[in-house]
PDB file of C-alpha atoms in Angstrom:
ATOM      1  CA  MET U   1       0.112  -0.115   0.092  1.00 75.00           C
ATOM      2  CA  THR U   2       1.183   3.527  -0.462  1.00 93.00           C
ATOM      3  CA  ASN U   3       1.794   5.540   2.340  1.00 96.00           C
ATOM      4  CA  ILE U   4      -0.308   8.985   2.589  1.00 97.00           C
ATOM      5  CA  LEU U   5       1.834  10.169   5.512  1.00 98.00           C
ATOM      6  CA  GLU U   6       5.546   9.535   6.213  1.00 98.00           C
ATOM      7  CA  ILE U   7       7.428  10.993   9.181  1.00 98.00           C
ATOM      8  CA  ASN U   8      11.052  10.823   9.194  1.00 97.00           C
ATOM      9  CA  ASP U   9      13.329  11.467  12.288  1.00 97.00           C
ATOM     10  CA  LEU U  10      11.017  14.258  13.458  1.00 97.00           C
ATOM     11  CA  VAL U  11      12.131  16.562  16.147  1.00 96.00           C
ATOM     12  CA  LEU U  12       9.488  19.251  17.803  1.00 96.00           C
ATOM     13  CA  SER U  13      10.680  21.453  20.509  1.00 94.00           C
ATOM     14  CA  TYR U  14       9.029  24.068  22.776  1.00 90.00           C
ATOM     15  CA  GLY U  15      11.968  26.715  22.968  1.00 86.00           C
ATOM     16  CA  ALA U  16      15.182  24.567  24.145  1.00 83.00           C
ATOM     17  CA  ALA U  17      12.952  21.497  25.365  1.00 87.00           C
ATOM     18  CA  ALA U  18      12.374  18.675  22.713  1.00 90.00           C
ATOM     19  CA  ALA U  19       8.906  17.326  23.010  1.00 93.00           C
ATOM     20  CA  VAL U  20       9.362  15.016  20.098  1.00 96.00           C
ATOM     21  CA  ARG U  21      12.647  13.313  19.707  1.00 95.00           C
ATOM     22  CA  GLY U  22      13.475  11.974  16.274  1.00 96.00           C
ATOM     23  CA  ILE U  23      10.349   9.831  15.684  1.00 97.00           C
ATOM     24  CA  ASN U  24       9.326   7.802  12.486  1.00 98.00           C
ATOM     25  CA  LEU U  25       5.972   6.577  11.517  1.00 97.00           C
ATOM     26  CA  HIS U  26       3.688   6.136   8.655  1.00 98.00           C
ATOM     27  CA  VAL U  27       0.452   5.770   7.594  1.00 98.00           C
ATOM     28  CA  ALA U  28      -0.776   4.055   4.587  1.00 97.00           C
ATOM     29  CA  GLU U  29      -3.874   4.895   2.438  1.00 96.00           C
ATOM     30  CA  GLY U  30      -7.238   3.713   4.024  1.00 96.00           C
ATOM     31  CA  GLU U  31      -5.274   2.496   7.218  1.00 97.00           C
ATOM     32  CA  VAL U  32      -6.213   3.327  10.977  1.00 97.00           C
ATOM     33  CA  VAL U  33      -3.130   3.926  12.973  1.00 98.00           C
ATOM     34  CA  THR U  34      -3.237   4.763  16.588  1.00 97.00           C
ATOM     35  CA  LEU U  35      -0.423   6.548  18.653  1.00 97.00           C
ATOM     36  CA  ILE U  36      -0.723   5.713  22.209  1.00 94.00           C
ATOM     37  CA  GLY U  37       1.032   6.879  25.363  1.00 93.00           C
ATOM     38  CA  ALA U  38       0.424   8.521  28.467  1.00 90.00           C
ATOM     39  CA  ASN U  39      -0.271  12.243  29.135  1.00 89.00           C
ATOM     40  CA  GLY U  40       2.872  14.299  27.999  1.00 89.00           C
ATOM     41  CA  ALA U  41       4.300  11.784  25.816  1.00 92.00           C
ATOM     42  CA  GLY U  42       4.325  13.996  22.879  1.00 94.00           C
ATOM     43  CA  LYS U  43       1.509  12.361  20.994  1.00 94.00           C
ATOM     44  CA  SER U  44      -0.695  15.607  20.518  1.00 94.00           C
ATOM     45  CA  THR U  45       2.500  17.795  19.812  1.00 95.00           C
ATOM     46  CA  THR U  46       3.228  15.193  16.993  1.00 96.00           C
ATOM     47  CA  LEU U  47      -0.313  15.861  15.558  1.00 95.00           C
ATOM     48  CA  LYS U  48       0.571  19.695  15.694  1.00 94.00           C
ATOM     49  CA  GLY U  49       3.815  19.119  13.892  1.00 95.00           C
ATOM     50  CA  ILE U  50       2.312  17.103  11.329  1.00 96.00           C
ATOM     51  CA  VAL U  51      -0.104  20.072  10.326  1.00 93.00           C
ATOM     52  CA  GLY U  52       2.357  22.892  10.952  1.00 91.00           C
ATOM     53  CA  LEU U  53       1.238  24.198  14.130  1.00 91.00           C
ATOM     54  CA  VAL U  54       4.609  23.346  15.588  1.00 92.00           C
ATOM     55  CA  LYS U  55       7.334  23.799  13.198  1.00 92.00           C
ATOM     56  CA  PRO U  56       9.946  20.890  13.313  1.00 93.00           C
ATOM     57  CA  SER U  57      13.466  21.751  14.295  1.00 93.00           C
ATOM     58  CA  GLY U  58      14.506  18.424  12.617  1.00 95.00           C
ATOM     59  CA  GLY U  59      13.504  15.788  10.326  1.00 96.00           C
ATOM     60  CA  SER U  60      10.340  15.634   7.734  1.00 96.00           C
ATOM     61  CA  VAL U  61       6.705  15.230   7.294  1.00 96.00           C
ATOM     62  CA  THR U  62       5.404  13.996   3.545  1.00 96.00           C
ATOM     63  CA  PHE U  63       1.884  13.934   2.801  1.00 96.00           C
ATOM     64  CA  ALA U  64       0.724  12.461  -0.260  1.00 93.00           C
ATOM     65  CA  GLY U  65       4.160  12.382  -1.567  1.00 93.00           C
ATOM     66  CA  GLU U  66       4.784  16.179  -0.966  1.00 92.00           C
ATOM     67  CA  PRO U  67       7.082  17.482   1.695  1.00 92.00           C
ATOM     68  CA  THR U  68       5.141  19.711   4.029  1.00 92.00           C
ATOM     69  CA  ALA U  69       7.895  21.816   5.505  1.00 87.00           C
ATOM     70  CA  LYS U  70       7.149  24.915   3.247  1.00 85.00           C
ATOM     71  CA  ARG U  71       3.263  24.332   3.164  1.00 88.00           C
ATOM     72  CA  ARG U  72       0.781  26.491   5.165  1.00 87.00           C
ATOM     73  CA  THR U  73      -1.935  24.721   7.374  1.00 85.00           C
ATOM     74  CA  ASP U  74      -4.691  25.683   4.756  1.00 83.00           C
ATOM     75  CA  TRP U  75      -2.722  24.031   2.032  1.00 87.00           C
ATOM     76  CA  LEU U  76      -2.638  20.750   3.691  1.00 89.00           C
ATOM     77  CA  ALA U  77      -6.521  21.108   4.681  1.00 85.00           C
ATOM     78  CA  ARG U  78      -7.324  22.027   0.802  1.00 85.00           C
ATOM     79  CA  HIS U  79      -5.330  18.903  -0.225  1.00 89.00           C
ATOM     80  CA  GLY U  80      -7.143  16.446   2.196  1.00 91.00           C
ATOM     81  CA  MET U  81      -5.575  16.474   5.629  1.00 94.00           C
ATOM     82  CA  ASN U  82      -7.835  17.526   8.530  1.00 92.00           C
ATOM     83  CA  LEU U  83      -7.115  17.730  12.216  1.00 91.00           C
ATOM     84  CA  VAL U  84      -9.947  17.144  14.834  1.00 88.00           C
ATOM     85  CA  PRO U  85      -8.107  18.548  17.923  1.00 85.00           C
ATOM     86  CA  GLU U  86      -8.553  17.863  21.487  1.00 80.00           C
ATOM     87  CA  GLY U  87     -11.583  19.671  23.018  1.00 70.00           C
ATOM     88  CA  ARG U  88     -14.392  19.296  20.667  1.00 69.00           C
ATOM     89  CA  LYS U  89     -14.023  22.707  18.995  1.00 79.00           C
ATOM     90  CA  VAL U  90     -17.710  23.679  17.847  1.00 87.00           C
ATOM     91  CA  PHE U  91     -19.365  26.706  17.545  1.00 89.00           C
ATOM     92  CA  ALA U  92     -21.371  26.575  20.664  1.00 89.00           C
ATOM     93  CA  ALA U  93     -23.889  29.336  19.775  1.00 92.00           C
ATOM     94  CA  LEU U  94     -24.857  27.668  16.382  1.00 94.00           C
ATOM     95  CA  THR U  95     -26.935  24.779  15.965  1.00 95.00           C
ATOM     96  CA  VAL U  96     -25.781  21.485  14.828  1.00 95.00           C
ATOM     97  CA  ALA U  97     -27.200  21.970  11.276  1.00 93.00           C
ATOM     98  CA  GLU U  98     -25.493  25.451  11.097  1.00 93.00           C
ATOM     99  CA  ASN U  99     -22.233  24.117  12.263  1.00 92.00           C
ATOM    100  CA  LEU U 100     -22.244  21.797   9.287  1.00 91.00           C
ATOM    101  CA  ASP U 101     -23.155  24.585   6.976  1.00 86.00           C
ATOM    102  CA  VAL U 102     -20.286  26.396   8.190  1.00 84.00           C
ATOM    103  CA  ALA U 103     -17.967  23.559   7.241  1.00 83.00           C
ATOM    104  CA  ALA U 104     -19.809  23.068   4.130  1.00 81.00           C
ATOM    105  CA  SER U 105     -19.316  26.427   2.949  1.00 76.00           C
ATOM    106  CA  ALA U 106     -15.547  25.869   2.708  1.00 71.00           C
ATOM    107  CA  SER U 107     -15.972  23.130   0.237  1.00 72.00           C
ATOM    108  CA  ASN U 108     -16.268  23.113  -3.507  1.00 69.00           C
ATOM    109  CA  LEU U 109     -19.861  21.400  -3.339  1.00 65.00           C
ATOM    110  CA  ARG U 110     -23.118  23.224  -3.919  1.00 70.00           C
ATOM    111  CA  GLY U 111     -26.529  22.500  -4.425  1.00 76.00           C
ATOM    112  CA  HIS U 112     -27.778  18.796  -4.584  1.00 79.00           C
ATOM    113  CA  ALA U 113     -24.220  17.468  -3.873  1.00 77.00           C
ATOM    114  CA  LEU U 114     -23.828  19.271  -1.051  1.00 78.00           C
ATOM    115  CA  LYS U 115     -27.053  18.328   0.283  1.00 84.00           C
ATOM    116  CA  GLU U 116     -26.294  14.645  -0.482  1.00 86.00           C
ATOM    117  CA  LEU U 117     -22.993  14.995   1.581  1.00 85.00           C
ATOM    118  CA  ILE U 118     -24.679  16.509   4.681  1.00 88.00           C
ATOM    119  CA  ARG U 119     -27.220  13.746   4.471  1.00 89.00           C
ATOM    120  CA  GLU U 120     -24.355  11.319   4.395  1.00 89.00           C
ATOM    121  CA  ILE U 121     -23.115  12.834   7.488  1.00 90.00           C
ATOM    122  CA  TYR U 122     -26.403  12.324   9.355  1.00 92.00           C
ATOM    123  CA  GLY U 123     -26.408   8.833   8.258  1.00 90.00           C
ATOM    124  CA  ILE U 124     -23.015   8.334   9.678  1.00 87.00           C
ATOM    125  CA  PHE U 125     -24.059  10.128  12.949  1.00 89.00           C
ATOM    126  CA  PRO U 126     -27.823   9.534  13.515  1.00 91.00           C
ATOM    127  CA  ARG U 127     -27.758  11.438  16.876  1.00 91.00           C
ATOM    128  CA  LEU U 128     -26.755  14.547  14.974  1.00 94.00           C
ATOM    129  CA  ASP U 129     -29.819  14.183  12.720  1.00 94.00           C
ATOM    130  CA  GLU U 130     -31.976  13.944  15.696  1.00 95.00           C
ATOM    131  CA  ARG U 131     -30.455  16.838  17.176  1.00 95.00           C
ATOM    132  CA  LYS U 132     -29.742  19.347  14.107  1.00 93.00           C
ATOM    133  CA  ASP U 133     -31.884  22.145  15.311  1.00 95.00           C
ATOM    134  CA  SER U 134     -30.403  21.916  18.765  1.00 96.00           C
ATOM    135  CA  LEU U 135     -27.680  24.667  19.851  1.00 95.00           C
ATOM    136  CA  SER U 136     -24.502  22.839  19.917  1.00 93.00           C
ATOM    137  CA  TRP U 137     -23.901  24.006  23.637  1.00 93.00           C
ATOM    138  CA  THR U 138     -26.699  21.647  24.542  1.00 94.00           C
ATOM    139  CA  LEU U 139     -25.207  18.681  23.088  1.00 92.00           C
ATOM    140  CA  SER U 140     -23.523  15.877  25.203  1.00 88.00           C
ATOM    141  CA  GLY U 141     -19.635  15.620  25.148  1.00 85.00           C
ATOM    142  CA  GLY U 142     -20.263  12.628  22.722  1.00 85.00           C
ATOM    143  CA  GLU U 143     -22.643  14.259  20.753  1.00 89.00           C
ATOM    144  CA  GLN U 144     -20.273  17.299  20.290  1.00 90.00           C
ATOM    145  CA  GLN U 145     -17.398  14.802  19.387  1.00 87.00           C
ATOM    146  CA  MET U 146     -19.545  13.526  16.798  1.00 88.00           C
ATOM    147  CA  LEU U 147     -20.394  16.989  15.433  1.00 92.00           C
ATOM    148  CA  ALA U 148     -16.693  17.965  15.393  1.00 91.00           C
ATOM    149  CA  MET U 149     -15.870  14.788  13.331  1.00 88.00           C
ATOM    150  CA  GLY U 150     -18.905  15.359  11.194  1.00 90.00           C
ATOM    151  CA  ARG U 151     -17.674  18.962  10.284  1.00 89.00           C
ATOM    152  CA  ALA U 152     -14.102  17.258   9.372  1.00 89.00           C
ATOM    153  CA  LEU U 153     -15.740  14.846   7.065  1.00 89.00           C
ATOM    154  CA  ILE U 154     -17.684  17.263   5.104  1.00 88.00           C
ATOM    155  CA  ALA U 155     -14.336  18.328   3.809  1.00 84.00           C
ATOM    156  CA  LYS U 156     -13.722  14.586   2.400  1.00 87.00           C
ATOM    157  CA  PRO U 157     -10.491  14.252   3.784  1.00 91.00           C
ATOM    158  CA  ARG U 158      -7.819  11.818   2.682  1.00 94.00           C
ATOM    159  CA  LEU U 159      -6.126  11.886   6.253  1.00 97.00           C
ATOM    160  CA  LEU U 160      -8.110  12.616   9.372  1.00 96.00           C
ATOM    161  CA  LEU U 161      -5.925  13.369  12.469  1.00 96.00           C
ATOM    162  CA  LEU U 162      -7.987  12.597  15.678  1.00 94.00           C
ATOM    163  CA  ASP U 163      -6.627  13.887  18.869  1.00 92.00           C
ATOM    164  CA  GLU U 164      -7.908  12.295  22.021  1.00 89.00           C
ATOM    165  CA  PRO U 165     -11.689  11.813  20.823  1.00 87.00           C
ATOM    166  CA  SER U 166     -12.581   9.772  23.945  1.00 85.00           C
ATOM    167  CA  LEU U 167     -11.559  12.332  26.421  1.00 82.00           C
ATOM    168  CA  GLY U 168     -14.330  13.119  29.027  1.00 79.00           C
ATOM    169  CA  LEU U 169     -16.775  10.649  27.354  1.00 82.00           C
ATOM    170  CA  SER U 170     -18.383   7.766  29.036  1.00 84.00           C
ATOM    171  CA  PRO U 171     -16.819   4.332  28.085  1.00 87.00           C
ATOM    172  CA  LYS U 172     -19.982   3.627  26.074  1.00 87.00           C
ATOM    173  CA  LEU U 173     -19.954   7.033  23.967  1.00 85.00           C
ATOM    174  CA  ALA U 174     -16.249   6.644  23.504  1.00 87.00           C
ATOM    175  CA  THR U 175     -16.337   3.140  22.178  1.00 90.00           C
ATOM    176  CA  GLU U 176     -19.241   4.411  19.672  1.00 86.00           C
ATOM    177  CA  VAL U 177     -17.332   7.379  18.709  1.00 85.00           C
ATOM    178  CA  VAL U 178     -14.111   5.605  17.721  1.00 89.00           C
ATOM    179  CA  GLN U 179     -16.111   2.678  16.368  1.00 89.00           C
ATOM    180  CA  LEU U 180     -17.948   4.871  13.928  1.00 88.00           C
ATOM    181  CA  ILE U 181     -14.640   6.340  12.679  1.00 89.00           C
ATOM    182  CA  SER U 182     -13.193   2.864  12.088  1.00 92.00           C
ATOM    183  CA  ARG U 183     -16.279   1.763  10.101  1.00 91.00           C
ATOM    184  CA  TYR U 184     -16.121   5.093   8.285  1.00 90.00           C
ATOM    185  CA  SER U 185     -12.412   4.393   7.463  1.00 93.00           C
ATOM    186  CA  ARG U 186     -13.143   0.855   6.144  1.00 92.00           C
ATOM    187  CA  ASP U 187     -16.268   1.856   4.006  1.00 91.00           C
ATOM    188  CA  HIS U 188     -14.724   5.011   2.481  1.00 91.00           C
ATOM    189  CA  GLY U 189     -10.812   4.210   2.385  1.00 94.00           C
ATOM    190  CA  LEU U 190     -10.187   7.080   4.789  1.00 95.00           C
ATOM    191  CA  SER U 191      -6.800   7.158   6.354  1.00 97.00           C
ATOM    192  CA  VAL U 192      -6.601   7.971  10.050  1.00 97.00           C
ATOM    193  CA  LEU U 193      -4.084   8.811  12.580  1.00 98.00           C
ATOM    194  CA  LEU U 194      -5.767   8.354  16.047  1.00 96.00           C
ATOM    195  CA  VAL U 195      -3.963   9.848  19.237  1.00 95.00           C
ATOM    196  CA  GLU U 196      -5.401   8.274  22.368  1.00 90.00           C
ATOM    197  CA  GLN U 197      -4.604   7.600  26.089  1.00 84.00           C
ATOM    198  CA  ASN U 198      -7.234   4.838  26.200  1.00 89.00           C
ATOM    199  CA  ALA U 199      -5.021   2.048  24.501  1.00 92.00           C
ATOM    200  CA  ARG U 200      -7.332  -0.748  24.635  1.00 92.00           C
ATOM    201  CA  LEU U 201     -10.113   1.406  22.704  1.00 92.00           C
ATOM    202  CA  ALA U 202      -7.709   2.777  20.218  1.00 94.00           C
ATOM    203  CA  LEU U 203      -6.006  -0.510  19.518  1.00 95.00           C
ATOM    204  CA  SER U 204      -9.443  -2.296  18.896  1.00 93.00           C
ATOM    205  CA  ALA U 205     -10.332   0.004  16.227  1.00 93.00           C
ATOM    206  CA  SER U 206      -6.847   0.314  14.401  1.00 96.00           C
ATOM    207  CA  ASP U 207      -4.860  -1.770  12.064  1.00 97.00           C
ATOM    208  CA  ARG U 208      -1.480  -0.933  13.505  1.00 97.00           C
ATOM    209  CA  GLY U 209      -0.077   1.413  16.454  1.00 97.00           C
ATOM    210  CA  TYR U 210       2.731   2.874  17.852  1.00 98.00           C
ATOM    211  CA  VAL U 211       3.690   3.453  21.587  1.00 96.00           C
ATOM    212  CA  MET U 212       5.003   6.811  22.336  1.00 96.00           C
ATOM    213  CA  GLU U 213       7.145   7.628  25.802  1.00 95.00           C
ATOM    214  CA  THR U 214       8.840  11.058  26.815  1.00 94.00           C
ATOM    215  CA  GLY U 215       8.999  11.931  22.740  1.00 95.00           C
ATOM    216  CA  ARG U 216      10.076   8.663  21.518  1.00 96.00           C
ATOM    217  CA  ILE U 217       8.430   5.555  19.704  1.00 97.00           C
ATOM    218  CA  VAL U 218       9.454   2.708  21.956  1.00 95.00           C
ATOM    219  CA  ALA U 219       7.144   0.021  20.277  1.00 95.00           C
ATOM    220  CA  GLU U 220       5.153  -0.556  17.061  1.00 96.00           C
ATOM    221  CA  GLY U 221       3.222  -3.138  15.432  1.00 96.00           C
ATOM    222  CA  SER U 222      -0.045  -4.346  14.283  1.00 97.00           C
ATOM    223  CA  ALA U 223      -3.027  -3.714  16.700  1.00 95.00           C
ATOM    224  CA  ASP U 224      -2.946  -7.428  17.485  1.00 95.00           C
ATOM    225  CA  ASP U 225       0.747  -7.526  18.219  1.00 95.00           C
ATOM    226  CA  LEU U 226       0.686  -4.711  20.469  1.00 95.00           C
ATOM    227  CA  GLN U 227      -2.276  -6.106  22.397  1.00 93.00           C
ATOM    228  CA  ASP U 228      -0.022  -9.241  23.029  1.00 93.00           C
ATOM    229  CA  ASN U 229       3.168  -7.439  24.061  1.00 92.00           C
ATOM    230  CA  GLN U 230       3.617  -7.945  27.848  1.00 92.00           C
ATOM    231  CA  GLU U 231       5.255  -4.751  28.238  1.00 90.00           C
ATOM    232  CA  VAL U 232       2.230  -2.789  26.545  1.00 91.00           C
ATOM    233  CA  ARG U 233      -0.267  -4.925  28.403  1.00 92.00           C
ATOM    234  CA  ARG U 234       1.339  -4.149  31.850  1.00 89.00           C
ATOM    235  CA  ALA U 235       1.741  -0.416  31.142  1.00 86.00           C
ATOM    236  CA  TYR U 236      -1.226   0.576  29.219  1.00 86.00           C
ATOM    237  CA  LEU U 237      -3.966  -2.243  29.077  1.00 84.00           C
ATOM    238  CA  GLY U 238      -3.906  -3.119  32.979  1.00 77.00           C
ATOM    239  CA  SER U 239      -3.059  -6.595  32.816  1.00 65.00           C
TER     240      SER U 239
END
């Protein structure tokens, strides 16, 4: 399979402090890959480095065969890379439908094609359809996460970057949200890089994974292999 994302020897720093220390990882087209690790391991910083919110001090990021060092964040978004950041960033004073309309206005679709796309989003996230006239601040945490992901999917991304989608959600809702994205990836060939502290949940929905500690990749492999790895089980799976 062709890699849509390649990271080679990436170094990311905040001032003199290196948060990411020469990591290597890749995501193939249509693949769900998870990056797990404790809080402060460098996972979210890695996503910020991929989209250019933190400038690399070493190494490289390549997206769809194109080095990203001189590319702006808006260029990456237009060419199919979309980040759903931690914290469920939605427009609280707008309804669900209005939030989706804002995202749709940035697309090239109009008329019937746009209506079909929004109908597809409601099909993926039926709860959003049920609450499309509700103000976003009235939604539960899980519903807000679904809305954030729905807005991202309207852009028809080739690569979706998800930062801690289960944060603050009940176990049931967290599982529902992550499994929805995994199913969408299988059905539509979407590539996903999923950053999660909930290792068991993330690995259950992924093809492959990487384990990050103190800014370094310390283990990698198929999701099954990582779930069978005794050190990973002891540190992240509670067994």
